[in-house]
Tab-separated table of N, CA and C in Angstrom:
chain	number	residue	atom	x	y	z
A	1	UNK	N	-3.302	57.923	-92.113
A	1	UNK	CA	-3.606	58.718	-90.923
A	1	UNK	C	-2.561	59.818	-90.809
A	2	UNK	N	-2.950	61.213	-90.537
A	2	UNK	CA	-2.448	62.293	-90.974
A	2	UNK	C	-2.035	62.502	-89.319
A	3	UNK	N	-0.702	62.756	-88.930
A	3	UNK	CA	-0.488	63.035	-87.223
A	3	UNK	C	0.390	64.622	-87.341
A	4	UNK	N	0.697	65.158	-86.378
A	4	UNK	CA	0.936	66.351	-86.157
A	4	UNK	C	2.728	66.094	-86.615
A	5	UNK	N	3.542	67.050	-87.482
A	5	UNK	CA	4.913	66.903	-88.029
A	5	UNK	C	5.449	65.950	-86.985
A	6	UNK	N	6.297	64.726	-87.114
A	6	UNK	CA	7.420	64.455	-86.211
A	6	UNK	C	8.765	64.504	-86.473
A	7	UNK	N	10.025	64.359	-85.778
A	7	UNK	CA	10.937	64.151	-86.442
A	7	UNK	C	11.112	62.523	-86.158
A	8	UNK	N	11.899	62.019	-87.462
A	8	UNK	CA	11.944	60.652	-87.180
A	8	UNK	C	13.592	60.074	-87.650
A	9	UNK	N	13.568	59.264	-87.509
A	9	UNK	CA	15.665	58.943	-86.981
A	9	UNK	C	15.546	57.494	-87.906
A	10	UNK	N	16.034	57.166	-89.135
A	10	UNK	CA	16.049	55.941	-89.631
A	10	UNK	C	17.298	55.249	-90.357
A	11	UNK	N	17.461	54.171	-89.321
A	11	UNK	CA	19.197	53.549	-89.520
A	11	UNK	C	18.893	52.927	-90.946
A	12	UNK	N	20.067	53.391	-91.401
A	12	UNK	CA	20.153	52.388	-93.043
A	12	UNK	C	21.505	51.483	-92.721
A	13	UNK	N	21.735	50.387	-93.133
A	13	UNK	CA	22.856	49.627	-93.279
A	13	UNK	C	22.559	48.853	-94.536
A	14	UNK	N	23.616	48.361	-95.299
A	14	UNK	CA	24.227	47.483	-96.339
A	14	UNK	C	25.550	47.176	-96.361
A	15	UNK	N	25.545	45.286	-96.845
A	15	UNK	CA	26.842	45.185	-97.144
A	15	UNK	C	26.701	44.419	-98.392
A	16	UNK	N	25.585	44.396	-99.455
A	16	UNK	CA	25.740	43.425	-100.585
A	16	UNK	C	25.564	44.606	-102.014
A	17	UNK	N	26.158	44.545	-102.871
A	17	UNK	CA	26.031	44.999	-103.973
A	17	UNK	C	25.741	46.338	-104.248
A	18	UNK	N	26.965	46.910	-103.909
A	18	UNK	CA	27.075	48.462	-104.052
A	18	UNK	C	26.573	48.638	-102.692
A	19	UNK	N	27.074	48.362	-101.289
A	19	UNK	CA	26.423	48.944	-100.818
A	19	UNK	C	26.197	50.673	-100.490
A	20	UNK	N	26.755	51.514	-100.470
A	20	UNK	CA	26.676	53.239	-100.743
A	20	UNK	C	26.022	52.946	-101.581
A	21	UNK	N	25.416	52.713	-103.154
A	21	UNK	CA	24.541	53.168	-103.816
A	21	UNK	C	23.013	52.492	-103.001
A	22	UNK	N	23.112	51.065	-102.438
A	22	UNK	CA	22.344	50.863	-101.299
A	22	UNK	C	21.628	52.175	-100.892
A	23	UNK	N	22.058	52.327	-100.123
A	23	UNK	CA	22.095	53.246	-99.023
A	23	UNK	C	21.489	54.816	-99.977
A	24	UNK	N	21.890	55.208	-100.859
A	24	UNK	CA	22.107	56.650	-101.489
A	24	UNK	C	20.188	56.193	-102.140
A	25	UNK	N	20.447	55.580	-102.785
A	25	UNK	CA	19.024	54.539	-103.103
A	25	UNK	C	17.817	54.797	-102.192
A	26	UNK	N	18.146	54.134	-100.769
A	26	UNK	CA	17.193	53.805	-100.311
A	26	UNK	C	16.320	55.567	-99.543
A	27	UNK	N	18.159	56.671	-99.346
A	27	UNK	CA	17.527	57.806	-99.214
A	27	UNK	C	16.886	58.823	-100.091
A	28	UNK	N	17.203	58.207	-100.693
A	28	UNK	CA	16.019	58.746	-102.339
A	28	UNK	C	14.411	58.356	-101.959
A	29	UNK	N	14.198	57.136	-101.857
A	29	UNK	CA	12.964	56.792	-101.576
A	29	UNK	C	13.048	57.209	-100.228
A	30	UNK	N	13.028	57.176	-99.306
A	30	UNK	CA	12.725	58.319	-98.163
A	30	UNK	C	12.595	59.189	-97.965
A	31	UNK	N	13.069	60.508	-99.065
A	31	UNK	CA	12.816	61.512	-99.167
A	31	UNK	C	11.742	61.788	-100.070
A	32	UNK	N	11.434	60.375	-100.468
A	32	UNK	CA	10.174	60.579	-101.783
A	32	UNK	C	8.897	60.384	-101.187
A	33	UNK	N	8.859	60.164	-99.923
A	33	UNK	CA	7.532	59.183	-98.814
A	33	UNK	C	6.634	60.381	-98.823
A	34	UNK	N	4.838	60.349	-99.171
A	34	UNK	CA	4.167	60.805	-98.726
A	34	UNK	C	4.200	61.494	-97.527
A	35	UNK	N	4.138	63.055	-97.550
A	35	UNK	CA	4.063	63.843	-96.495
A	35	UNK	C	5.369	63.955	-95.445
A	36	UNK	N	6.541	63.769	-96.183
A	36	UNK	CA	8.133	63.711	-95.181
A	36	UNK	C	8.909	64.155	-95.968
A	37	UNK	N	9.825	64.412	-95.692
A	37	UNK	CA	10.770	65.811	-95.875
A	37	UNK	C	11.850	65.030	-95.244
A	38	UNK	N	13.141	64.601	-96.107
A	38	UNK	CA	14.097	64.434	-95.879
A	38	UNK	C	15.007	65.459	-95.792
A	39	UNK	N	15.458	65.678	-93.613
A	39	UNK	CA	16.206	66.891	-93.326
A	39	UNK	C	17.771	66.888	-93.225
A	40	UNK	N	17.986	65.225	-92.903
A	40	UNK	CA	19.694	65.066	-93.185
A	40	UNK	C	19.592	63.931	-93.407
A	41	UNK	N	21.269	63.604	-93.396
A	41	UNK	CA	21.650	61.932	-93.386
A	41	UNK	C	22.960	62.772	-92.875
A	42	UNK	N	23.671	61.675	-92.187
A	42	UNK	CA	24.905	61.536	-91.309
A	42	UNK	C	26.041	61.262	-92.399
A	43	UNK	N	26.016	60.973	-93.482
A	43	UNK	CA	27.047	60.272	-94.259
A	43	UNK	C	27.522	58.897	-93.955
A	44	UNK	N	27.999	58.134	-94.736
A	44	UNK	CA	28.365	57.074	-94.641
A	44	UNK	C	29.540	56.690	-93.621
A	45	UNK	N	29.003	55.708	-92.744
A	45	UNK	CA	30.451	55.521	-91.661
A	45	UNK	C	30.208	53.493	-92.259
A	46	UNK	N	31.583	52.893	-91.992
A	46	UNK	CA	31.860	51.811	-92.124
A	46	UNK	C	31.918	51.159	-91.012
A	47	UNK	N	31.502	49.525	-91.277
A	47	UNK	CA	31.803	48.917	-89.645
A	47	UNK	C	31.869	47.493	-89.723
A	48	UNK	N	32.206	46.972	-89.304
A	48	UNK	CA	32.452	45.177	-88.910
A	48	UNK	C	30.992	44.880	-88.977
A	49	UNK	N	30.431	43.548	-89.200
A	49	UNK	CA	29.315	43.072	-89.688
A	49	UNK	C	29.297	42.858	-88.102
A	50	UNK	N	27.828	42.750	-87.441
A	50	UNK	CA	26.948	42.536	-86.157
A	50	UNK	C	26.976	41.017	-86.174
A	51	UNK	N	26.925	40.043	-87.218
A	51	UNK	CA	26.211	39.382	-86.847
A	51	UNK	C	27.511	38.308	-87.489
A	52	UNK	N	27.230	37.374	-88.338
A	52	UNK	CA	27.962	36.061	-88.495
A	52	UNK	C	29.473	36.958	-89.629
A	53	UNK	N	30.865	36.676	-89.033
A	53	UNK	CA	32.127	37.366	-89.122
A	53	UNK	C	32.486	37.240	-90.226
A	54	UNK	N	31.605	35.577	-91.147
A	54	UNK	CA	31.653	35.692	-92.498
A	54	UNK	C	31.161	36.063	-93.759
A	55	UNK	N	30.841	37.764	-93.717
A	55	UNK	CA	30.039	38.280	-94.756
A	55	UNK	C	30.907	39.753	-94.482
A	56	UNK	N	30.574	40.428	-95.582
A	56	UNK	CA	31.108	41.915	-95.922
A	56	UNK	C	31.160	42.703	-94.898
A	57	UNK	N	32.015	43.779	-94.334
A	57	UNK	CA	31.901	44.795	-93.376
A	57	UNK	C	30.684	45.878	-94.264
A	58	UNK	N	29.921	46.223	-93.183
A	58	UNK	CA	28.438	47.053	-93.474
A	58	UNK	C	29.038	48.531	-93.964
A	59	UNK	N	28.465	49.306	-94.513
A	59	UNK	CA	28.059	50.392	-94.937
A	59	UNK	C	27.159	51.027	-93.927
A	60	UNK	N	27.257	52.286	-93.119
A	60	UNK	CA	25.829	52.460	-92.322
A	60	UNK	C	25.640	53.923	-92.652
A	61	UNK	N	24.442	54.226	-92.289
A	61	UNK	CA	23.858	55.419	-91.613
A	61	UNK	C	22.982	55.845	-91.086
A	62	UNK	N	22.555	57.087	-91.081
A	62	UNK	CA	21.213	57.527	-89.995
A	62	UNK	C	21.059	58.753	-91.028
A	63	UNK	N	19.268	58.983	-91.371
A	63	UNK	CA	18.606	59.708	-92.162
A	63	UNK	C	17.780	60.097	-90.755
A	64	UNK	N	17.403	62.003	-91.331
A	64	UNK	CA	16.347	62.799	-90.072
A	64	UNK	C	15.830	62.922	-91.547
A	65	UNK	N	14.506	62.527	-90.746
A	65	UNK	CA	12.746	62.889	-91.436
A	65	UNK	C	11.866	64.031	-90.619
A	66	UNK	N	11.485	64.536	-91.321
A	66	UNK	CA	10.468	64.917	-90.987
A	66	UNK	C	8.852	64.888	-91.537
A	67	UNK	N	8.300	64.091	-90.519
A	67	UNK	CA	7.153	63.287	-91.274
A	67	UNK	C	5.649	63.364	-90.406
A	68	UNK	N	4.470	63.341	-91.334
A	68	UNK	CA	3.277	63.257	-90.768
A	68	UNK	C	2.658	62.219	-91.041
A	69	UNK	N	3.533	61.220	-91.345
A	69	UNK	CA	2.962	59.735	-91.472
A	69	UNK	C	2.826	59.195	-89.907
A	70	UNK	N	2.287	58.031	-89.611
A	70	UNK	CA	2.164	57.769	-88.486
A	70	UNK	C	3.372	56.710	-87.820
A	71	UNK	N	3.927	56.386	-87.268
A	71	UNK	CA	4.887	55.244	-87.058
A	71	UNK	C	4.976	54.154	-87.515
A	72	UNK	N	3.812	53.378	-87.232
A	72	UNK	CA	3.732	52.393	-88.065
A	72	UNK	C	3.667	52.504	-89.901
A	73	UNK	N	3.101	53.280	-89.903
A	73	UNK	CA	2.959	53.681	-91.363
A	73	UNK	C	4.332	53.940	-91.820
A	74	UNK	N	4.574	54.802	-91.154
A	74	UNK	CA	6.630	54.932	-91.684
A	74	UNK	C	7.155	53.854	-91.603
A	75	UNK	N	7.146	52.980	-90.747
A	75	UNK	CA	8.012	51.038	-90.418
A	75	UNK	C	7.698	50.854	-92.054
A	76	UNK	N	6.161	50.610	-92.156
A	76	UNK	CA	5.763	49.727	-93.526
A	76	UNK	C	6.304	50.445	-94.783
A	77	UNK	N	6.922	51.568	-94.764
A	77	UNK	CA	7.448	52.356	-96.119
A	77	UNK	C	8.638	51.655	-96.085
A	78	UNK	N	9.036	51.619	-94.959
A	78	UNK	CA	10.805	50.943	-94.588
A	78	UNK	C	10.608	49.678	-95.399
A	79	UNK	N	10.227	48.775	-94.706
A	79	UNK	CA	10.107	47.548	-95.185
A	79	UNK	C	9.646	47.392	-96.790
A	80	UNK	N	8.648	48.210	-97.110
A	80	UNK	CA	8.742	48.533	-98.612
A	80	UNK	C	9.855	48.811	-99.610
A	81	UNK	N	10.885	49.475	-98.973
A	81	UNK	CA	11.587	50.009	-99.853
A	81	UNK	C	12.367	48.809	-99.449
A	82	UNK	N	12.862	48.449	-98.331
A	82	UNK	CA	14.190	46.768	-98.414
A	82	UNK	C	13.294	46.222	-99.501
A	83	UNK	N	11.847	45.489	-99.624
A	83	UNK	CA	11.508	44.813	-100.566
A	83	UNK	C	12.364	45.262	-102.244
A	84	UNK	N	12.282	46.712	-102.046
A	84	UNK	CA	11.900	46.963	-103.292
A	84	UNK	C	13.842	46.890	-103.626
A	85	UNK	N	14.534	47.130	-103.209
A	85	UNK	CA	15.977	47.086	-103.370
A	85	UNK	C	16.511	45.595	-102.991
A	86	UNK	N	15.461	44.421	-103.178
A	86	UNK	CA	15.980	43.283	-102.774
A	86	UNK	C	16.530	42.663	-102.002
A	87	UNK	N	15.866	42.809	-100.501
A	87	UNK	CA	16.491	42.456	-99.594
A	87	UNK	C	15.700	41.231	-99.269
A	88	UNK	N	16.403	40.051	-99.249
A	88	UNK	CA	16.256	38.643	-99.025
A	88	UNK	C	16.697	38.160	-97.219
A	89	UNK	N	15.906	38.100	-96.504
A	89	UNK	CA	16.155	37.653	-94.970
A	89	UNK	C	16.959	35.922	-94.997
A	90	UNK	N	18.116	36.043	-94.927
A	90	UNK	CA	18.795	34.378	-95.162
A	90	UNK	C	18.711	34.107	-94.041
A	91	UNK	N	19.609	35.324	-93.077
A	91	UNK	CA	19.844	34.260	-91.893
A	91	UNK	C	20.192	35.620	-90.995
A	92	UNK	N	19.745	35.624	-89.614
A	92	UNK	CA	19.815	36.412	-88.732
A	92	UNK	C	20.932	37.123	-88.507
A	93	UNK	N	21.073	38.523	-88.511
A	93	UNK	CA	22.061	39.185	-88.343
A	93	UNK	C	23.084	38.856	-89.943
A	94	UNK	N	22.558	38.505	-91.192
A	94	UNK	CA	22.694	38.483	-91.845
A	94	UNK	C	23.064	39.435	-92.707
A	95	UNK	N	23.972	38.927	-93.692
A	95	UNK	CA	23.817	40.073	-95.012
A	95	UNK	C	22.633	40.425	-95.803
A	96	UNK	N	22.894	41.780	-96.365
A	96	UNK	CA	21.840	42.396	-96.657
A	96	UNK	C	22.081	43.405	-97.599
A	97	UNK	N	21.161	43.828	-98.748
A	97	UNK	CA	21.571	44.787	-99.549
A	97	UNK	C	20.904	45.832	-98.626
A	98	UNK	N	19.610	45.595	-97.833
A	98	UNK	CA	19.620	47.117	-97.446
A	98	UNK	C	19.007	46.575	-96.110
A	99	UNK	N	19.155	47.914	-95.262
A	99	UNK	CA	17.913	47.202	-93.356
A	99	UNK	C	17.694	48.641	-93.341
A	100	UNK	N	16.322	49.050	-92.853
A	100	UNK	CA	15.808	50.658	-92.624
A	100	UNK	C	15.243	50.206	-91.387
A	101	UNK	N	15.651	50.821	-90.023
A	101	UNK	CA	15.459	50.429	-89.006
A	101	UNK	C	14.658	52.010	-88.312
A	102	UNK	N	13.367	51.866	-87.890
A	102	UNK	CA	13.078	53.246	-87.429
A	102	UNK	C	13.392	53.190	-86.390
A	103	UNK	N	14.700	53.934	-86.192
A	103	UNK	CA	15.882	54.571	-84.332
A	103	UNK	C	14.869	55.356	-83.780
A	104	UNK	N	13.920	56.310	-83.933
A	104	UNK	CA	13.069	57.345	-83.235
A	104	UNK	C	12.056	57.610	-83.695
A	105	UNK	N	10.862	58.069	-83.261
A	105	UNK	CA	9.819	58.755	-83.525
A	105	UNK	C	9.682	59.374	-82.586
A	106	UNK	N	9.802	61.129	-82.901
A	106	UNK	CA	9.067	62.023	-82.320
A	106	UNK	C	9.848	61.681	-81.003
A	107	UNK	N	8.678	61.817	-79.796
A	107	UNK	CA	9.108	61.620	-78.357
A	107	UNK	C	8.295	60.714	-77.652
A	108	UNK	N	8.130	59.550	-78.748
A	108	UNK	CA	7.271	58.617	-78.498
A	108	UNK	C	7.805	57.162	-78.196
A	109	UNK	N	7.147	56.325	-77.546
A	109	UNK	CA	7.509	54.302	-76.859
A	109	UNK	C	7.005	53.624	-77.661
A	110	UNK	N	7.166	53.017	-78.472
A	110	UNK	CA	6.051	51.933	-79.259
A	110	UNK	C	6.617	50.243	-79.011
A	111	UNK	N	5.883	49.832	-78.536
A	111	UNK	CA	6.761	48.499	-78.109
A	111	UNK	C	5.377	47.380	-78.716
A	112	UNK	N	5.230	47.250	-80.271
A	112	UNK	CA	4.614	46.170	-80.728
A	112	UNK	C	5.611	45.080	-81.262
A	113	UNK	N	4.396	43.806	-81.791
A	113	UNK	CA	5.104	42.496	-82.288
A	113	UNK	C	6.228	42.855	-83.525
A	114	UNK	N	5.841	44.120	-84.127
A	114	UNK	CA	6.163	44.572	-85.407
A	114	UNK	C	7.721	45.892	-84.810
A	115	UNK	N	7.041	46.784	-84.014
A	115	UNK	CA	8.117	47.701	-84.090
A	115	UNK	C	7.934	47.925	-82.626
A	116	UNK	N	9.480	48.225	-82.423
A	116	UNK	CA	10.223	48.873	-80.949
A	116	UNK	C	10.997	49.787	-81.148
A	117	UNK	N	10.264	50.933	-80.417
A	117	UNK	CA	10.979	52.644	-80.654
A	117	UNK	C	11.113	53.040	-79.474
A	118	UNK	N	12.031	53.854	-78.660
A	118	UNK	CA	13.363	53.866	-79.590
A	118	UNK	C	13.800	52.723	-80.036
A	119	UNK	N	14.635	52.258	-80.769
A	119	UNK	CA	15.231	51.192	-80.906
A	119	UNK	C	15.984	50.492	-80.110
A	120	UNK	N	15.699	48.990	-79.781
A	120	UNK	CA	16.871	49.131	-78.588
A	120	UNK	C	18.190	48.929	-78.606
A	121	UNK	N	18.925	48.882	-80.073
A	121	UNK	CA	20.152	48.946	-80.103
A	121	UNK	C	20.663	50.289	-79.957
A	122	UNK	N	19.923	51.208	-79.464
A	122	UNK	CA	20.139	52.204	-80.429
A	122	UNK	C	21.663	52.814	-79.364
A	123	UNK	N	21.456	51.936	-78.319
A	123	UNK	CA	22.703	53.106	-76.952
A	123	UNK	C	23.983	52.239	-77.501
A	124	UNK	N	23.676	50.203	-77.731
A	124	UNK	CA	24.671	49.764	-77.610
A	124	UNK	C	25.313	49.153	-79.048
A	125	UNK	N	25.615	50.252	-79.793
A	125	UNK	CA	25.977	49.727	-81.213
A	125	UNK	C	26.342	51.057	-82.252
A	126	UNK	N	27.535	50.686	-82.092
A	126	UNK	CA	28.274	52.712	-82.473
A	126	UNK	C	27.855	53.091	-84.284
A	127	UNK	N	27.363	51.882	-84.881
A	127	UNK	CA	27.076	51.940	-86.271
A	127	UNK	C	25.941	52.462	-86.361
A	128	UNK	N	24.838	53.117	-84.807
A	128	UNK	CA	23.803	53.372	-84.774
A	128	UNK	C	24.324	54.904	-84.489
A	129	UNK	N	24.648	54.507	-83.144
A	129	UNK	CA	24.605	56.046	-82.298
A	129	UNK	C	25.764	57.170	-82.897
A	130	UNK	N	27.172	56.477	-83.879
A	130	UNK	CA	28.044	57.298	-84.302
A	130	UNK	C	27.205	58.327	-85.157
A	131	UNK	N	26.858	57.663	-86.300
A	131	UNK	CA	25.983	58.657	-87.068
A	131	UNK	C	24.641	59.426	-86.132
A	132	UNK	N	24.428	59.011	-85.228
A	132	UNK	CA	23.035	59.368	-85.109
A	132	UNK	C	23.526	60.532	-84.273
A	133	UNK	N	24.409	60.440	-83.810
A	133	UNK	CA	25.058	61.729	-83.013
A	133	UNK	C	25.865	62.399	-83.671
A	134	UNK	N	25.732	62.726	-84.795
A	134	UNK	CA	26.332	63.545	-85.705
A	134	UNK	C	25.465	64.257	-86.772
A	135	UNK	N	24.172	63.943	-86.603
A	135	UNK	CA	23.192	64.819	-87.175
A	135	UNK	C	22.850	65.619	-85.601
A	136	UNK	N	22.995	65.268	-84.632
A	136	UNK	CA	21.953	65.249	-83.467
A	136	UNK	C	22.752	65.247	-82.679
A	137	UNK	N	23.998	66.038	-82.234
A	137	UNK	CA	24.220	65.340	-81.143
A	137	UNK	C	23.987	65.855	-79.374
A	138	UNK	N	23.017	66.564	-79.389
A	138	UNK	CA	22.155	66.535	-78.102
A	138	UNK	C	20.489	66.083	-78.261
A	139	UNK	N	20.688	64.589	-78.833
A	139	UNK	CA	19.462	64.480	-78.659
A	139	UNK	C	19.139	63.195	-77.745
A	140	UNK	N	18.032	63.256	-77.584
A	140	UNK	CA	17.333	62.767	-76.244
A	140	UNK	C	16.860	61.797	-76.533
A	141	UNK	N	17.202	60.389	-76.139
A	141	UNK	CA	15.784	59.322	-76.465
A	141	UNK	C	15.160	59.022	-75.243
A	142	UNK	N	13.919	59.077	-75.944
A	142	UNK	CA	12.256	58.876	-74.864
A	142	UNK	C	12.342	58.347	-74.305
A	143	UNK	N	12.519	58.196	-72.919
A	143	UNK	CA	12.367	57.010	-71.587
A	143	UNK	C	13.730	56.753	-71.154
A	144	UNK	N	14.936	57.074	-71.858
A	144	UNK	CA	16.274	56.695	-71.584
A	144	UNK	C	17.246	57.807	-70.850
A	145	UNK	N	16.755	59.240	-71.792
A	145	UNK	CA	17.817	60.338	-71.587
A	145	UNK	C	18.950	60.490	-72.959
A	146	UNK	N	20.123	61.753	-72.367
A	146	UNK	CA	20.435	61.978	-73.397
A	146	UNK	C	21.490	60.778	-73.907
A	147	UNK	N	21.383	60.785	-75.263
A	147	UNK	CA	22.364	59.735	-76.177
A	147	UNK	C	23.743	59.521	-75.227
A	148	UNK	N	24.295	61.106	-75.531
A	148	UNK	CA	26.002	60.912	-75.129
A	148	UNK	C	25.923	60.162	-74.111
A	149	UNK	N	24.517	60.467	-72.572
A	149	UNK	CA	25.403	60.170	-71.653
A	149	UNK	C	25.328	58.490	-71.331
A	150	UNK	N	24.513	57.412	-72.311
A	150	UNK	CA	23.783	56.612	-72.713
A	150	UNK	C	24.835	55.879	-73.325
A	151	UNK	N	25.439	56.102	-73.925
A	151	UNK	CA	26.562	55.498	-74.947
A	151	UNK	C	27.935	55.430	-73.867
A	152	UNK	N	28.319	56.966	-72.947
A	152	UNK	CA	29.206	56.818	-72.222
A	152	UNK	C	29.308	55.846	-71.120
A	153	UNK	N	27.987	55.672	-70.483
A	153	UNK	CA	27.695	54.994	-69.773
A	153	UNK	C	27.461	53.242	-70.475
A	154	UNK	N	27.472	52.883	-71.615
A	154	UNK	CA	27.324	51.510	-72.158
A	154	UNK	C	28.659	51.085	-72.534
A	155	UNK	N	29.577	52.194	-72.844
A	155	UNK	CA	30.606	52.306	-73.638
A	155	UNK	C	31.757	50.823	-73.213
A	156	UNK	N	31.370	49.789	-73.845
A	156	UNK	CA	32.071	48.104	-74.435
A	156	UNK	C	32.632	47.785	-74.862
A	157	UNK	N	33.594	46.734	-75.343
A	157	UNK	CA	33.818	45.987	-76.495
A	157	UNK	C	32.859	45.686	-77.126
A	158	UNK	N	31.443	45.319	-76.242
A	158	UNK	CA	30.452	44.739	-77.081
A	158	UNK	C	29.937	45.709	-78.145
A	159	UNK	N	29.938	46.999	-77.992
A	159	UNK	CA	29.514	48.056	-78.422
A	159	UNK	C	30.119	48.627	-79.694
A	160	UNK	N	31.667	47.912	-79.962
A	160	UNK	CA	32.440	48.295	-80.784
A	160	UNK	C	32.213	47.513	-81.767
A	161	UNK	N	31.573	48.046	-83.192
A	161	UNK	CA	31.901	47.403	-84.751
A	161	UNK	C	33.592	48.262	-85.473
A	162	UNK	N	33.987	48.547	-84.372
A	162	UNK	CA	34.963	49.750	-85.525
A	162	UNK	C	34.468	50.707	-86.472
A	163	UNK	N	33.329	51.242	-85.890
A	163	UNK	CA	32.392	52.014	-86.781
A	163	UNK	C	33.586	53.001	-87.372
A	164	UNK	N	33.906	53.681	-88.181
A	164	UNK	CA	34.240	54.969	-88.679
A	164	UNK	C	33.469	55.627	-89.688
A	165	UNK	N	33.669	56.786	-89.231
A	165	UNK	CA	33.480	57.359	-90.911
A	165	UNK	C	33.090	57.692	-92.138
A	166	UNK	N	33.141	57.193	-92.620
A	166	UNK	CA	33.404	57.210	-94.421
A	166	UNK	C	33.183	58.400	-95.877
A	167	UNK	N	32.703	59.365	-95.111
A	167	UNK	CA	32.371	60.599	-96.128
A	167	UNK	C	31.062	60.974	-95.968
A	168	UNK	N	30.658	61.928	-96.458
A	168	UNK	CA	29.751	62.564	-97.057
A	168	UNK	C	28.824	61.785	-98.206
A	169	UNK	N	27.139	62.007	-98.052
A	169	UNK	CA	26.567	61.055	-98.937
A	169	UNK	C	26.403	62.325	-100.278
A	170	UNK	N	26.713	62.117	-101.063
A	170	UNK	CA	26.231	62.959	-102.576
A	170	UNK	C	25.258	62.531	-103.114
């Protein structure tokens, strides 16, 4: 199903086996997706693992699409490509060679069994919003308002992975 251009916001994280080539990998195949146009990536920032304290600190980032696929249709490319780079679901909040999380579509709500857009980590988790506000950083999510004032206003310990950084993706 062919929809009018959107822009679309998609978190990458890894922490197993190379994760940067992970990641460099998985924006290859995103920029390869039927009818989308890969317009940035944020570069690689580093961060404390989300979930159980005994597995690798993550690799993250945030890729802008621009795409006439439909939302769901973009989720199922996501999930295609973790398949295809071997991503094995062990255990919740788990390690992972790769996670493609769609952060935005367009200026659109999608709240199915399958996908929730915006995302809802997306205010309280700096491994999201650092990068994502660095391709973007006056942008707006649908139903919430703008990022900065979203993050300032959440701004936690809970919120903190020690995101930084990490370079430029080549």
């Amino acid at each position: 199903v062919l929809v009018p251009m959107q822009l679309a916001y998609i978190g990458l994280g890894s922490n197993l086996e190379q994760p940067r080539e992970q990641i460099k990998r998985a924006l290859q195949s995103l920029g390869e997706l039927p009818e989308t146009k890969l317009l940035d990536d944020s570069g690689f920032y580093e961060s404390k693992p989300m979930g159980p304290s005994d597995q690798p600190d993550y690799v993250n980032a945030v890729a802008e699409l621009e795409t006439a696929l439909d939302a769901e249709t973009l989720f199922r490319h996501c999930q295609s490509i973790e398949q295809q780079q071997g991503r094995i679901r062990q255990r919740h909040w788990g390690e992972r060679t790769i996670d493609l999380d769609v952060l935005l579509y367009g200026q659109e709500q999608i709240d199915t069994t399958d996908l929730t857009v915006p995302h809802p980590g997306i205010g309280q988790r700096d491994f999201v919003y650092l990068p994502l506000l660095k391709i973007s950083p006056d942008i707006v999510i649908p139903g919430k308002g703008a990022l900065k004032e979203i993050v300032q206003s959440c701004a936690s310990d809970e919120t903190d992975y020690a995101c930084t950084f990490a370079g430029n993706i080549k």
